[in-house]
XYZ file of C-alpha atoms in Angstrom:
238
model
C 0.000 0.000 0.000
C 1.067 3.446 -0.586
C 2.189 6.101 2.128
C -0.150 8.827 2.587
C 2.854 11.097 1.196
C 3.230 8.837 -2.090
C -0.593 9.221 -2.113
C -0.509 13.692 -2.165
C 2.539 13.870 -4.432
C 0.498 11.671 -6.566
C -2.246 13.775 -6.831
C -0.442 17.058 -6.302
C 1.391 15.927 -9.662
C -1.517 15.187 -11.570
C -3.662 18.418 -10.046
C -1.127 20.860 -11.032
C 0.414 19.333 -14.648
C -3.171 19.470 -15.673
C -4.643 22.916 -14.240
C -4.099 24.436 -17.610
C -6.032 21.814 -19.486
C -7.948 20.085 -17.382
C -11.665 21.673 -16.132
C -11.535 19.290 -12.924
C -9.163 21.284 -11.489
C -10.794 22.866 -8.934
C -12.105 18.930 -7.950
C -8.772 17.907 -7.798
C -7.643 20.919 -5.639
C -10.245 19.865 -3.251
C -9.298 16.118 -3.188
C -5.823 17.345 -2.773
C -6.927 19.312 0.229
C -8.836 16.853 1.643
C -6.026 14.205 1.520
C -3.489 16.994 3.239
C -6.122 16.756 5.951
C -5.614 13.715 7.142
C -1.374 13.891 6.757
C 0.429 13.256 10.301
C 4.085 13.744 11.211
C 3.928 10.343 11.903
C 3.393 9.367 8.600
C 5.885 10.917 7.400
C 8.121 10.183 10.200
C 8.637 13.564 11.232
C 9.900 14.933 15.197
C 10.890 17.975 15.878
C 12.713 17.148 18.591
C 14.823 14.915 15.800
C 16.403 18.300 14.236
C 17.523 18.892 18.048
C 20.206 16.449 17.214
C 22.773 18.885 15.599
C 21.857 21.301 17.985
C 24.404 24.021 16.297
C 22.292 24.145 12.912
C 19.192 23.670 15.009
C 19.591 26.355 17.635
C 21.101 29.239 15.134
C 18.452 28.931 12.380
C 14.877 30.724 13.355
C 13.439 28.245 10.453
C 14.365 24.938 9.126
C 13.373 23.049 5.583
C 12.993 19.066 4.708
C 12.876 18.374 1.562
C 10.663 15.402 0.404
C 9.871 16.180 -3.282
C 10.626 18.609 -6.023
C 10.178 18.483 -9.816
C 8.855 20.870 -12.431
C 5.704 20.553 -11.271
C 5.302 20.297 -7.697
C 7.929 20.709 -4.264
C 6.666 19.149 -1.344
C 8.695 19.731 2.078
C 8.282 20.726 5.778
C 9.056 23.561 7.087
C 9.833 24.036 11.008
C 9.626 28.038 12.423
C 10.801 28.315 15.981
C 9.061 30.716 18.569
C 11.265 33.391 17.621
C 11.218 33.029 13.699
C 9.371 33.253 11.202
C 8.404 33.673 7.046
C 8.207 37.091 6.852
C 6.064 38.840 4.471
C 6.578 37.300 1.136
C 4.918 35.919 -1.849
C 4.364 32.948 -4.568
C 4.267 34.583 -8.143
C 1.685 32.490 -10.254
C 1.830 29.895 -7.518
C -0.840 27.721 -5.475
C 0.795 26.907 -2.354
C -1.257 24.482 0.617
C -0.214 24.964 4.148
C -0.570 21.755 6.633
C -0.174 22.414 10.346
C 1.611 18.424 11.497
C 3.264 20.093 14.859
C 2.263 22.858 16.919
C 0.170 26.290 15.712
C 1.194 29.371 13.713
C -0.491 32.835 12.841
C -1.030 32.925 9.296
C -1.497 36.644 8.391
C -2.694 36.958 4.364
C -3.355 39.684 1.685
C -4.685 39.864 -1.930
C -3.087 42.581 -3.760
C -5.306 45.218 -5.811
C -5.140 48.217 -7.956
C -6.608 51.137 -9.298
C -6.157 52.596 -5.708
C -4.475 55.973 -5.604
C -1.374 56.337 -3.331
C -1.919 58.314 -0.152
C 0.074 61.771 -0.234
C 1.966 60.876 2.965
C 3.447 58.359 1.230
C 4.027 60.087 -1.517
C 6.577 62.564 0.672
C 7.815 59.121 2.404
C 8.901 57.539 -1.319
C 10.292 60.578 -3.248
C 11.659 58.908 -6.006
C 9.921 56.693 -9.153
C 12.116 53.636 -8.288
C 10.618 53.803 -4.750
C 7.323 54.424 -5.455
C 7.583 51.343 -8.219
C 7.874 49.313 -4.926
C 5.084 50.356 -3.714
C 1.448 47.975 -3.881
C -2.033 48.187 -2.627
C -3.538 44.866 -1.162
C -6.387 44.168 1.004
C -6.229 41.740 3.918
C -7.758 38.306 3.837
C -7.781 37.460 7.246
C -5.526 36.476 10.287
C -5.852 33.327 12.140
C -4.806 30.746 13.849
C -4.181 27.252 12.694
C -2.694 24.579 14.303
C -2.696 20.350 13.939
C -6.461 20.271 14.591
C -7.744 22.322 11.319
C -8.312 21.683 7.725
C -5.072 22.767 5.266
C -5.197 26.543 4.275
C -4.632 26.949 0.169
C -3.601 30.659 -1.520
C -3.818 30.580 -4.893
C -1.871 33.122 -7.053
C -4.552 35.627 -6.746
C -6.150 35.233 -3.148
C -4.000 35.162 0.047
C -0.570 35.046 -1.767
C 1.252 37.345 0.125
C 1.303 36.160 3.508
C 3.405 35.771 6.932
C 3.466 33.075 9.130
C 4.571 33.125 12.602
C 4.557 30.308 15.762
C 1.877 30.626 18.620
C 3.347 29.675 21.523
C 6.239 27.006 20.686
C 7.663 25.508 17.678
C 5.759 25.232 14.676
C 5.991 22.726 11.858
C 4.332 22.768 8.549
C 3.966 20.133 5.349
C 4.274 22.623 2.596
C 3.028 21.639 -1.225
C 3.602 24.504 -3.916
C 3.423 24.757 -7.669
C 4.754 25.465 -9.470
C 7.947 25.550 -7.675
C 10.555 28.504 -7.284
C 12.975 28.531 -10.403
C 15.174 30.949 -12.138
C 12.656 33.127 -13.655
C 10.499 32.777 -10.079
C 12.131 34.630 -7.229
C 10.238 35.478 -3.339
C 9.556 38.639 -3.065
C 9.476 40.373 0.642
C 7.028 43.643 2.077
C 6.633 45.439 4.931
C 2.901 46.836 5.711
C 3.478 50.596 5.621
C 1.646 52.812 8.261
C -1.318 55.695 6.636
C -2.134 58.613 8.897
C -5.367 58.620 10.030
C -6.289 61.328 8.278
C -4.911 59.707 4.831
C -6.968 56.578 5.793
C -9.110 55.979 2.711
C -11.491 54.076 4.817
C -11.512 51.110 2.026
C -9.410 48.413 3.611
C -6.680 48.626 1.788
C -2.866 48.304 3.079
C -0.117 49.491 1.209
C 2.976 47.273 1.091
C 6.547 47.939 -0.001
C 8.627 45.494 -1.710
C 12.051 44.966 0.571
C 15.024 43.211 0.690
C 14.908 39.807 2.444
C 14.631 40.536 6.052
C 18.047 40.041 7.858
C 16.112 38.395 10.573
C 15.134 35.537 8.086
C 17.376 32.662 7.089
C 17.001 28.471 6.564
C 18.770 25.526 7.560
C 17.687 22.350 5.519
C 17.745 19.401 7.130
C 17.726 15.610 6.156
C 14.108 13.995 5.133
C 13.590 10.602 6.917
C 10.145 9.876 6.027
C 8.734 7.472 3.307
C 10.406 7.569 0.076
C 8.522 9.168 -3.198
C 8.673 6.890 -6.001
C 8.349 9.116 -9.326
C 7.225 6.068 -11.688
C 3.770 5.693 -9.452
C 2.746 9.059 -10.426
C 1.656 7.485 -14.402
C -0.355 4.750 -11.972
């Protein structure tokens, strides 16, 4: 029998290499879903206390990365933030990503970016030059909440939620993470900060302007070694 992770990558493979093509993709994204439900760190023989083991990389790095699967298509890992790390603003160009809470809880804080939304005069004077003001974007904010081992997968999708943050409640938070299509050469992160609106410049319509920045010096990732079930490629044509 197949491991639950053969199982997603499976699907994930077929979901996403068909999304173009395929009008049961939104079916498939909910199967998908579904099936990340039900995933355990068991099953994919996961402890976080296991990392703890090379305490050096463990204890320096605010966030850690296994790596289970990556292709063209689809990369499927775990990601591990500890109480004082986490993914700072960023987002997935053109990508679906589906977040799985396996250890622990974490604040997922989301926006959907907008337009035709004139910039506020205050920030205006704050960005004085074109370049500046080129890294400037309205979005609107999707919601903040809390999600932990005991609630259903959150998805963003390239245009809803896809600029997000993530951040541990409490202790150490760990997270199986499916995306597609994956990062490449021609698909880079990109990092904001939320910038602050006087009052008075408040348009009243929800929106938050954010400004494209460097990766945060606070952020960086150790990888560490995948000891869970083994992904066999040739059972993805099954």
């Amino acid at each position: 029998m197949a491991a639950p992770i053969q199982k997603i990558a499976r699907l994930a493979f077929h979901v996403f290499s068909r999304k173009q093509f395929d009008g049961t993709f939104h079916e498939g994204l909910k199967s998908l879903k579904s099936m990340l439900n039900n995933i355990t760190s068991k099953e994919l023989n996961f402890d976080v206390n296991s990392l703890k083991r090379n305490p050096t990389q463990f204890e320096e790095a605010p966030v850690g990365y296994v790596s289970i699967w990556e292709d063209d298509v689809i990369s499927i890992g775990v990601f591990v933030v500890k109480p004082n790390g986490r993914l700072p603003l960023h987002d997935h160009p053109g990508m679906h990503g589906l977040i799985r809470v396996i250890h622990g809880a974490l604040n997922l804080k989301s926006f959907t970016e907008t337009s035709g939304v004139g910039v506020p005069s205050d920030l205006n004077r704050k960005l004085t030059t074109p370049q500046e003001k080129s890294l400037l974007k309205p979005a609107v904010l999707v919601g903040e909440s809390v999600v932990s081992t005991q609630d259903e997968c959150c998805v963003l999708t390239p245009t809803d939620g896809n600029i997000h943050e993530i951040r541990p409640v409490g202790e150490t938070v760990a997270f199986l993470d499916v995306l597609s299509p994956p990062y490449g050469d021609s698909k880079d992160c990109n990092y904001y900060s939320e910038m602050s609106v006087t009052e008075s410049e408040n348009q009243g319509d929800g929106i938050t302007w954010l400004l494209k920045i460097p990766s945060p010096a606070d952020y960086w990732c150790e990888t560490f070694d995948y000891t869970g079930p083994v992904i066999d490629e040739a059972q993805f044509d099954n």
